[in-house]
Amino acid sequence: MKLIRLALPIWSLVLLCVLHASSSQEIQIVNAERRIDLSSHIVKVFLTLKIENTGTSPVSDVLLAFPPTQANHLALLKAQAATGKRKKKTFTFLDVYPAELPEGPNGTKYFSISLHSKLGAGEVVTLEVLYMLTHSLDPFPEEISQSESQLVYYRDSAILLSPYQVKQQITFIKTPSSKIESFSMVEPTNRAGAELKYGPYENRSPHSYSPVIIHFENNNPFAVVEELVREIEISHWGSIQITEQYKLAHAGARHKGVFSRVEYQSRPGHSGISSFRHLLARLPPRVHSVYYRDEIGNISSSHLRLDSKKSELEFEPRYPLFGGWKATFVIGYGLPLEDFLFELPDGKRYLNFSFGCPLVETVVNKLTVKVVLPEGSLDPSVDVPFPVEQYLEKKYSYLDVVGRTVVVLEKNNVVPEHNSPFQVYYHFNPIFMLAEPIMLTTTFFLLFITCVAYLHIDLSISK
Amino acid sequence: MSSPETASERTVRHAFGNVLAFFVLLLIGVLAFSIRLFSVIKYESVIHEFDPYFNYRVTQFLTKNGIYDFWNWFDDRTWYPLGRVIGGTVYPGLTLTAGTLWWVLHSLNIPLSVETVCVFTAPTFSAFASWATYLLTKEVKGPGAGLAAATLLGMVPSYISRSVAGSYDNEAVAIFALIFTFFLYIKTLNTGSLFYATLNAISYFYMVCSWGGYTFIINLIPIHVLLCIVTGRYSSRLYIAYAPLVVLGTLLAALVPVVGFNAVMTSEHFASFLVFIILHVVALVYYIKGILSPRMFKVAVTLVLSIGLAVCCAVISILIAVVASSPTKGWSGRSLSLLDPTYASKYIPIIASVSEHQPPAWPSYFMDINVLAFLVPAGIIACFLPLSDASSFAVLYIVTSVYFSGVMVRLMLVLAPAACIMSGIALSEAFDALTGSIKFQLLGFSTENSQVGVGDASPDNAPAQKNAVKSDASENTLKDRTSRKNKKKEKERGKEEQGGQSSLQSQIKMRLQVLPLESSIIGVFLLIMLGAFYVVHCVWAAAEAYSAPSIVLTSHSQNGLHVFDDFREAYAWLRHNTEVDDKVASWWDYGYQTTAMANRTVIVDNNTWNNTHIATVGTAMSSPEKAAWEIFNSLDVKYVLVVFGGLVGYPSDDINKFLWMVRIGGGVFPHIKEPDYLRDGQYRIDSQATPTMLNCLMYKLSYYRFVDADGKGFDRVRQTEIGKKHFKLTHFEEVFTTHHWMVRIYKLKPPKNRIRGKAKKSKSKASSISSSKKSTKIKKNPWL
């Protein structure tokens, strides 16, 4: 309750958007249902909107609004339109792109969903939106000792922030356990075990906002990869070599004071409950020569389970990670070329590989994917399903003369759902495969010739 | 025999022999390289032990910052707050070699990491070393002995112990340099070529760059020269072999920063200069003898001797006075402990505390050189039949190195090549005799003798022919010499030059008459058995005894291999979870690893150049908690690292090294007394231990909350229950303990805020005695 008092003056902005463009007023949200999943450190929000065009002209875009703090932590935003009734529902994915509306109050960020077919006057459409927020759970207290469990804050609004009138809405918030220290009340608010229910609220005006703050226990591993560099090296001799360099950190409440191994070993369920030891990486099937090491050598604590569908690498960092502790390591593996490299009818080749981080339930702050094409490949082009930064580099590897083209893709704030395939297209003439063997043969040939010549030359001055 | 057909046949055989020898050498190189890969296959490609980590770190710096920064490198990560000038205090040979290798590979766009290059430097150079052994032994006793010696060296366990993949230490490169320098010396001695003499000086320079053991060369060669002069073997070739080496070699050696003026100022080098003078006097005498008539010569000798003796006495007495005025008589501590094996244990506990500086036990000879120990005497005998300049050198080498290996177990490494050369000679001679007699017995005399003649002569012929091609001058000197001295040598040379002429036949007959068929077959069989035993032993030693990297420990249990990777766990933790500038205190053994793997500043490390600093750490470890905290705090230490094996039974932990800490600490700070830590002269940590022992920092840090782990506090290394089980730390807090408790890291608690009332109280309470006590305590701490 104290929190509400504190938060309300700051955040209570029930904003009537008078200046807002007339087009948005033509849409009304009949029903909005929000389910916020706080069980891991990635906040997943499922939003179901039933939208009605109350205006006269057809509408093609629907706007979503986010407060600026959420917009900064927004990792993923997907929308789909549901058509059909109940059991015969079909979903079609819709394009989402950031929209600039200069008149948004208090720095509100907008995203626009473009509908496949225009929404005529009086028509109704159901949209399902999924978005994910990272770094949105703030540990409080910020430092905990080994025996304490980790408590975090989650801040959001009880009322859906939207540029449209919302007739009816409800919000469910799911926490990992029923241990909820406190939560804001915005009547009607219900709590049942690990679930909070805000709403239903009726007839809220556009840009209504009612901040809530929830303080609850979350001991899930807050595994954050601060930086991940994935290098995918293609060799046309038959394999793809992947090297992944991780900088891992525990982004939860910082560990304070003593780390006692006795406590940690003797009471595993009780001591260091927010720390983590094990990590799981899902690798493609038919993976071979997997290694797991860091700058000072091999790390022996890992298990690889091979399967026809996928391979799972379960591994431990050198030490258990408590809040604020960091570790770096490298995972490398090889894959058969034919699983990932294909040829188009016009002679172009393309690599089809998954983009994101193979670790389960981790956030990557900065992901760099480097695709090293074989020496002599031309015109690389990339097809990624979401916006990334990209540029080209040169890399010199075994006996290269002209260097290999490297396609570098960079993306910030990556969640496991970004593990979707991307394609790199390029031209490659197989004759370049022979360059290095020919070079070596020539060198040795010349060497032997020189030897023979030297042995037959008499360089002595006097006979 | 002198018909054209046999001559062409001989060249074909000769060519075939050369090609065969080439391939055998190639295979020996592969063998020497691959037998050292057990560590990579069984464990991983990682740098081993302690010193290699320092070398690895230096190499990393070199490849990153270039050679100039390397020479000027002042390392502030170690010996805090003193720091260390790396460029001027390190033997740069190894790092420059690996750095060059890395640079060459990178300019060919072969992206091997510095670590990989470092790991494989030692095996590569052991292949080179076995080739150098071939060359050296070939100069001494022909190619057969050379091949045998090279094979033996390729897998001698003593050398493997220092050159397995990952053992990136100076010795790995230095043994090659040592053998190669000896080869070039012998080569110069045999040919009298200035070309080889110059190469010899350069090779000596490389040796000086690589290892402090270069003093062995610069003392052994003068001794050999002196021996040659005394036994009347002086020749111009000897002069050419020695004089350029001293002049050029000393000049070049002075270029290495770590040696510098030591090359002319320390006693280790005096022998070479003295012999240099003697050699010149002898040369002068021979010259004068040549131009004067014998009667005049006698007069001149008496004249010169009487004056010369007087001058010599004066010079020598001055020299002795100068040398004696320095406290160590101009010798460094390590050299002195070589000459006087009891020196180190008496005066320098740091040198004595290192296990590899202890004298070896008898079994270690069997472990390290195995059957070679039995073959060496035979080889020495073979060297005397006939004795040449080269073989006398080999004998001298083995004799001196046996002595040195008896003083320090580390110098077993110098013995190994000598033992291999001798055993190679012995084996080759034995096989020669045995197979020769078998052939003779089987084929009969008439058909046999030509073939044996060829087979026997060709090895000796090879160098002779080369001589002829390379330099005519040497041929002349060779003849000069043969006309003057060494009847035996003359005989041998004569035999060579005449090839297969009738005098040879009689010799062969004489030699072959000795052995009957059965005994020679048995002899060959036994020799092969001996060789097989040696090979089996070497492979076992390489695979089991010498391949463990020591930073990773393994144990076999019912459910497979169990890995103890605690050291790297702790170092990785330090690297990622402490501030970059934090200082870590530990016993000096872990200094190099901490700087290399954890990248944190250490107080002392394995380069034990400052005894006082090490003693300070030793004192802190053996002081009670509060005093230790004060010492560490004055050194800006943030973390203290101890190695503790009590939980898993890892014997070389800090508690077992603790007495050395007490000794070294007590050597500088007398308030630390060894008897305080011993109960009736016994070192113990159980309930009988002294209160000083039970209250010292090392005990507390090692056993803090140990009793909670198993309920009893049973130390598996000492096989006892610990003496003091429940105690609290007031000035330190545990911040990290590894999985098997092998490394424990503590943080110094920040100083408590002084509470005025309390301070006053204690002041009023405390008597004058305690305050004076306090002040003396502070005085004892050198960093306050």
Coordinates of C-alpha atoms in Angstrom, one line a residue, chain A residues 258-263 265 293 295-298 300 318-319 325-328 396-400 462, chain B residues 44 108-111 115 563 565 568-569 572-573 575-577 597 705 708 734-739 741:
Chain A
V258 CA 30.3 -14.7 2.4
F259 CA 30.1 -17.6 0.0
S260 CA 30.3 -20.7 2.1
R261 CA 30.8 -24.0 0.3
V262 CA 29.7 -26.0 3.3
E263 CA 26.3 -24.3 3.2
Q265 CA 26.8 -28.3 -0.6
R293 CA 36.3 -24.4 -22.7
E295 CA 40.6 -19.0 -21.9
I296 CA 42.4 -21.2 -19.4
G297 CA 41.5 -24.5 -20.8
N298 CA 38.9 -27.2 -21.0
S300 CA 35.2 -30.8 -17.8
R318 CA 33.4 -23.5 -13.5
Y319 CA 31.6 -22.3 -10.5
W325 CA 29.0 -13.1 -10.7
K326 CA 30.3 -13.5 -14.2
A327 CA 31.9 -16.2 -16.3
T328 CA 33.1 -16.5 -19.8
Y396 CA 42.1 -14.7 -43.0
S397 CA 42.2 -18.3 -42.0
Y398 CA 44.3 -21.3 -43.0
L399 CA 46.6 -20.2 -45.9
D400 CA 44.1 -17.7 -47.3
S462 CA 89.0 -24.5 -55.7
Chain B
E44 CA 43.9 -31.5 -22.9
L108 CA 51.1 -17.7 -43.5
N109 CA 47.5 -17.1 -42.2
I110 CA 47.5 -20.1 -40.1
P111 CA 45.4 -19.0 -37.1
E115 CA 48.6 -21.2 -26.4
V563 CA 38.3 -34.8 -12.4
D565 CA 39.6 -29.0 -11.7
R568 CA 41.2 -23.3 -12.5
E569 CA 37.8 -23.0 -10.9
A572 CA 38.5 -18.3 -13.1
W573 CA 36.4 -17.0 -10.2
R575 CA 39.4 -13.4 -12.9
H576 CA 35.7 -12.7 -13.4
N577 CA 34.5 -11.7 -10.0
M597 CA 45.1 -17.5 -15.3
R705 CA 34.4 -24.6 8.9
D708 CA 31.0 -28.9 9.2
E734 CA 35.4 -16.7 3.2
V735 CA 34.4 -15.5 -0.3
F736 CA 35.0 -18.6 -2.3
T737 CA 35.8 -22.2 -1.9
T738 CA 36.1 -24.6 -4.8
H739 CA 34.1 -27.7 -5.3
W741 CA 37.8 -27.4 -1.2

